[in-house]
Amino acid sequence: GSELKLPKANIRIPEPPPMPEVHRPDISLLNTPMVPDADEVVENTAEQLRALIARLEIAKLNFEEKENRFELQKRWELEQLKKQRKQSEVELAREKKALKDKLIQVEAEKKKKDDEIVLLMKGKLEADEKVSQLKSDYIKNQATYASLRTQVRKLTEKSDELAKDYKKMKEQKDRYEKQ
């Protein structure tokens, strides 16, 4: 027999010719049935089988091609998902580091503010002590001032008294001297 070469490309093979029908004899003809030639039947059957085998081979190639395309598509999508995952992990790591850095910065600022508050509280205590001391000194000074005013008033009165006495004595002396 001749060897059938399978096409490599997706080629449409025409349908094989139909099998010849076995004709029922017309009664008007001879009473013997008309049977097709045996070689013709074998050749037609072989042709149909070769066409069927060719179609099956093409279908198999089409299926394998679709399967390969599907596999490639699946691999490509998997690679895309891996890339997206990696990118997401990188972005998450970057965000996590940024948040960690921000937290460290906020904690440092909080410590700085806490230190400032401690200094301000210390300064306030010192200022309160100073104010308290100044009030105490003011009260002492007020008392001293009042005491000094009293002494000055008494001394002024005494001085005035002495000045009067002196004036009287001088007047008396002047009178004695005139006499």
Short mmCIF file of C-alpha atoms in Angstrom, two decimals:
data_model
loop_
_atom_site.label_atom_id
_atom_site.label_comp_id
_atom_site.label_asym_id
_atom_site.label_seq_id
_atom_site.Cartn_x
_atom_site.Cartn_y
_atom_site.Cartn_z
CA GLY A 1 0.00 0.00 0.00
CA SER A 2 0.94 3.63 -0.36
CA GLU A 3 2.13 5.37 2.83
CA LEU A 4 0.05 8.34 4.04
CA LYS A 5 2.03 11.47 4.99
CA LEU A 6 0.37 13.52 7.75
CA PRO A 7 0.16 17.25 7.20
CA LYS A 8 1.99 19.43 9.74
CA ALA A 9 -0.31 22.44 9.54
CA ASN A 10 -3.97 22.74 10.37
CA ILE A 11 -5.28 21.72 6.94
CA ARG A 12 -8.89 20.82 6.24
CA ILE A 13 -9.15 17.49 4.57
CA PRO A 14 -12.26 17.03 2.42
CA GLU A 15 -14.83 14.52 3.53
CA PRO A 16 -14.27 11.12 1.97
CA PRO A 17 -16.67 10.09 -0.71
CA PRO A 18 -19.68 8.29 0.67
CA MET A 19 -19.75 4.54 0.59
CA PRO A 20 -21.69 3.33 -2.41
CA GLU A 21 -25.07 2.08 -1.44
CA VAL A 22 -26.10 -1.41 -2.09
CA HIS A 23 -28.95 -0.96 -4.56
CA ARG A 24 -32.04 -3.00 -4.40
CA PRO A 25 -32.68 -4.17 -7.87
CA ASP A 26 -35.55 -2.75 -9.74
CA ILE A 27 -37.99 -5.54 -10.38
CA SER A 28 -38.19 -4.53 -13.94
CA LEU A 29 -34.51 -5.37 -14.30
CA LEU A 30 -33.05 -8.74 -13.82
CA ASN A 31 -33.92 -10.44 -10.64
CA THR A 32 -30.25 -10.51 -9.55
CA PRO A 33 -29.15 -7.74 -7.21
CA MET A 34 -26.52 -5.24 -8.39
CA VAL A 35 -23.57 -5.51 -5.99
CA PRO A 36 -20.71 -3.01 -6.24
CA ASP A 37 -17.30 -4.24 -7.21
CA ALA A 38 -15.46 -5.65 -4.17
CA ASP A 39 -12.20 -3.81 -5.02
CA GLU A 40 -14.11 -0.55 -5.27
CA VAL A 41 -15.71 -1.12 -1.84
CA VAL A 42 -12.33 -1.95 -0.28
CA GLU A 43 -10.70 1.12 -1.91
CA ASN A 44 -13.55 3.42 -0.76
CA THR A 45 -13.39 2.02 2.78
CA ALA A 46 -9.61 2.41 2.85
CA GLU A 47 -9.95 6.01 1.59
CA GLN A 48 -12.51 6.78 4.29
CA LEU A 49 -10.29 5.23 6.97
CA ARG A 50 -7.25 7.20 5.74
CA ALA A 51 -9.29 10.44 5.85
CA LEU A 52 -10.61 9.57 9.30
CA ILE A 53 -7.06 8.82 10.55
CA ALA A 54 -5.85 12.13 9.06
CA ARG A 55 -8.70 14.02 10.76
CA LEU A 56 -7.92 12.28 14.05
CA GLU A 57 -4.22 13.19 13.70
CA ILE A 58 -5.16 16.82 12.97
CA ALA A 59 -7.58 16.84 15.91
CA LYS A 60 -4.82 15.39 18.10
CA LEU A 61 -2.38 18.10 16.89
CA ASN A 62 -5.02 20.79 17.51
CA PHE A 63 -5.66 19.40 20.98
CA GLU A 64 -1.93 19.29 21.77
CA GLU A 65 -1.51 22.84 20.45
CA LYS A 66 -4.41 24.06 22.61
CA GLU A 67 -3.00 22.12 25.57
CA ASN A 68 0.43 23.73 25.01
CA ARG A 69 -1.14 27.19 24.72
CA PHE A 70 -3.13 26.55 27.89
CA GLU A 71 0.02 25.37 29.68
CA LEU A 72 1.95 28.45 28.49
CA GLN A 73 -0.93 30.71 29.56
CA LYS A 74 -1.03 28.97 32.94
CA ARG A 75 2.75 29.38 33.40
CA TRP A 76 2.59 33.04 32.33
CA GLU A 77 -0.26 33.75 34.78
CA LEU A 78 1.63 31.94 37.54
CA GLU A 79 4.72 34.05 36.80
CA GLN A 80 2.58 37.21 36.87
CA LEU A 81 1.11 36.18 40.22
CA LYS A 82 4.61 35.47 41.57
CA LYS A 83 5.79 38.90 40.36
CA GLN A 84 2.74 40.59 41.93
CA ARG A 85 3.30 38.69 45.17
CA LYS A 86 6.97 39.64 45.23
CA GLN A 87 6.11 43.27 44.45
CA SER A 88 3.44 43.25 47.19
CA GLU A 89 5.92 41.75 49.65
CA VAL A 90 8.48 44.43 48.73
CA GLU A 91 5.86 47.18 49.12
CA LEU A 92 4.68 45.73 52.44
CA ALA A 93 8.28 45.51 53.68
CA ARG A 94 8.87 49.11 52.58
CA GLU A 95 5.66 50.27 54.33
CA LYS A 96 6.56 48.26 57.44
CA LYS A 97 10.03 49.85 57.54
CA ALA A 98 8.54 53.32 56.99
CA LEU A 99 6.07 52.73 59.82
CA LYS A 100 8.85 51.40 62.06
CA ASP A 101 10.99 54.47 61.25
CA LYS A 102 7.98 56.73 61.92
CA LEU A 103 7.36 54.95 65.23
CA ILE A 104 11.02 55.42 66.22
CA GLN A 105 10.79 59.10 65.24
CA VAL A 106 7.54 59.57 67.20
CA GLU A 107 9.04 57.80 70.24
CA ALA A 108 12.13 60.04 70.01
CA GLU A 109 9.92 63.14 69.77
CA LYS A 110 7.85 61.90 72.73
CA LYS A 111 11.02 61.35 74.80
CA LYS A 112 12.23 64.84 73.82
CA LYS A 113 8.87 66.33 74.87
CA ASP A 114 8.91 64.29 78.10
CA ASP A 115 12.43 65.58 78.83
CA GLU A 116 11.24 69.13 78.10
CA ILE A 117 8.29 68.60 80.46
CA VAL A 118 10.66 67.34 83.18
CA LEU A 119 12.86 70.43 82.67
CA LEU A 120 9.82 72.71 82.69
CA MET A 121 8.50 71.05 85.87
CA LYS A 122 11.94 71.41 87.48
CA GLY A 123 12.03 75.05 86.36
CA LYS A 124 8.51 75.58 87.71
CA LEU A 125 9.51 74.08 91.07
CA GLU A 126 12.59 76.31 91.17
CA ALA A 127 10.47 79.32 90.19
CA ASP A 128 7.85 78.41 92.83
CA GLU A 129 10.62 78.16 95.45
CA LYS A 130 12.03 81.50 94.29
CA VAL A 131 8.55 83.11 94.43
CA SER A 132 8.01 81.61 97.87
CA GLN A 133 11.41 82.95 99.00
CA LEU A 134 10.62 86.36 97.49
CA LYS A 135 7.24 86.43 99.27
CA SER A 136 8.93 85.48 102.52
CA ASP A 137 11.60 88.14 101.97
CA TYR A 138 8.85 90.64 101.08
CA ILE A 139 6.95 89.87 104.27
CA LYS A 140 10.18 90.22 106.31
CA ASN A 141 11.00 93.43 104.46
CA GLN A 142 7.46 94.73 105.11
CA ALA A 143 7.89 93.99 108.81
CA THR A 144 11.36 95.57 108.79
CA TYR A 145 9.98 98.55 106.86
CA ALA A 146 7.12 98.95 109.31
CA SER A 147 9.54 98.67 112.22
CA LEU A 148 11.91 101.18 110.62
CA ARG A 149 9.01 103.58 109.94
CA THR A 150 7.97 103.28 113.54
CA GLN A 151 11.56 103.94 114.67
CA VAL A 152 11.86 106.85 112.23
CA ARG A 153 8.54 108.27 113.50
CA LYS A 154 9.68 107.88 117.12
CA LEU A 155 13.08 109.34 116.31
CA THR A 156 11.42 112.20 114.42
CA GLU A 157 9.14 112.83 117.39
CA LYS A 158 12.14 112.65 119.74
CA SER A 159 14.10 114.93 117.42
CA ASP A 160 11.19 117.37 117.29
CA GLU A 161 10.94 117.21 121.09
CA LEU A 162 14.66 117.77 121.44
CA ALA A 163 14.51 120.63 118.93
CA LYS A 164 11.68 122.23 121.00
CA ASP A 165 13.60 121.69 124.19
CA TYR A 166 16.72 123.14 122.59
CA LYS A 167 14.75 126.11 121.33
CA LYS A 168 13.26 126.66 124.81
CA MET A 169 16.64 126.34 126.42
CA LYS A 170 18.17 128.73 123.92
CA GLU A 171 15.35 131.20 124.50
CA GLN A 172 15.84 130.88 128.26
CA LYS A 173 19.59 131.31 127.84
CA ASP A 174 19.06 134.35 125.64
CA ARG A 175 16.70 135.80 128.27
CA TYR A 176 19.17 135.19 131.06
CA GLU A 177 21.89 136.79 129.09
CA LYS A 178 19.78 139.85 128.39
CA GLN A 179 19.02 140.29 132.04
#
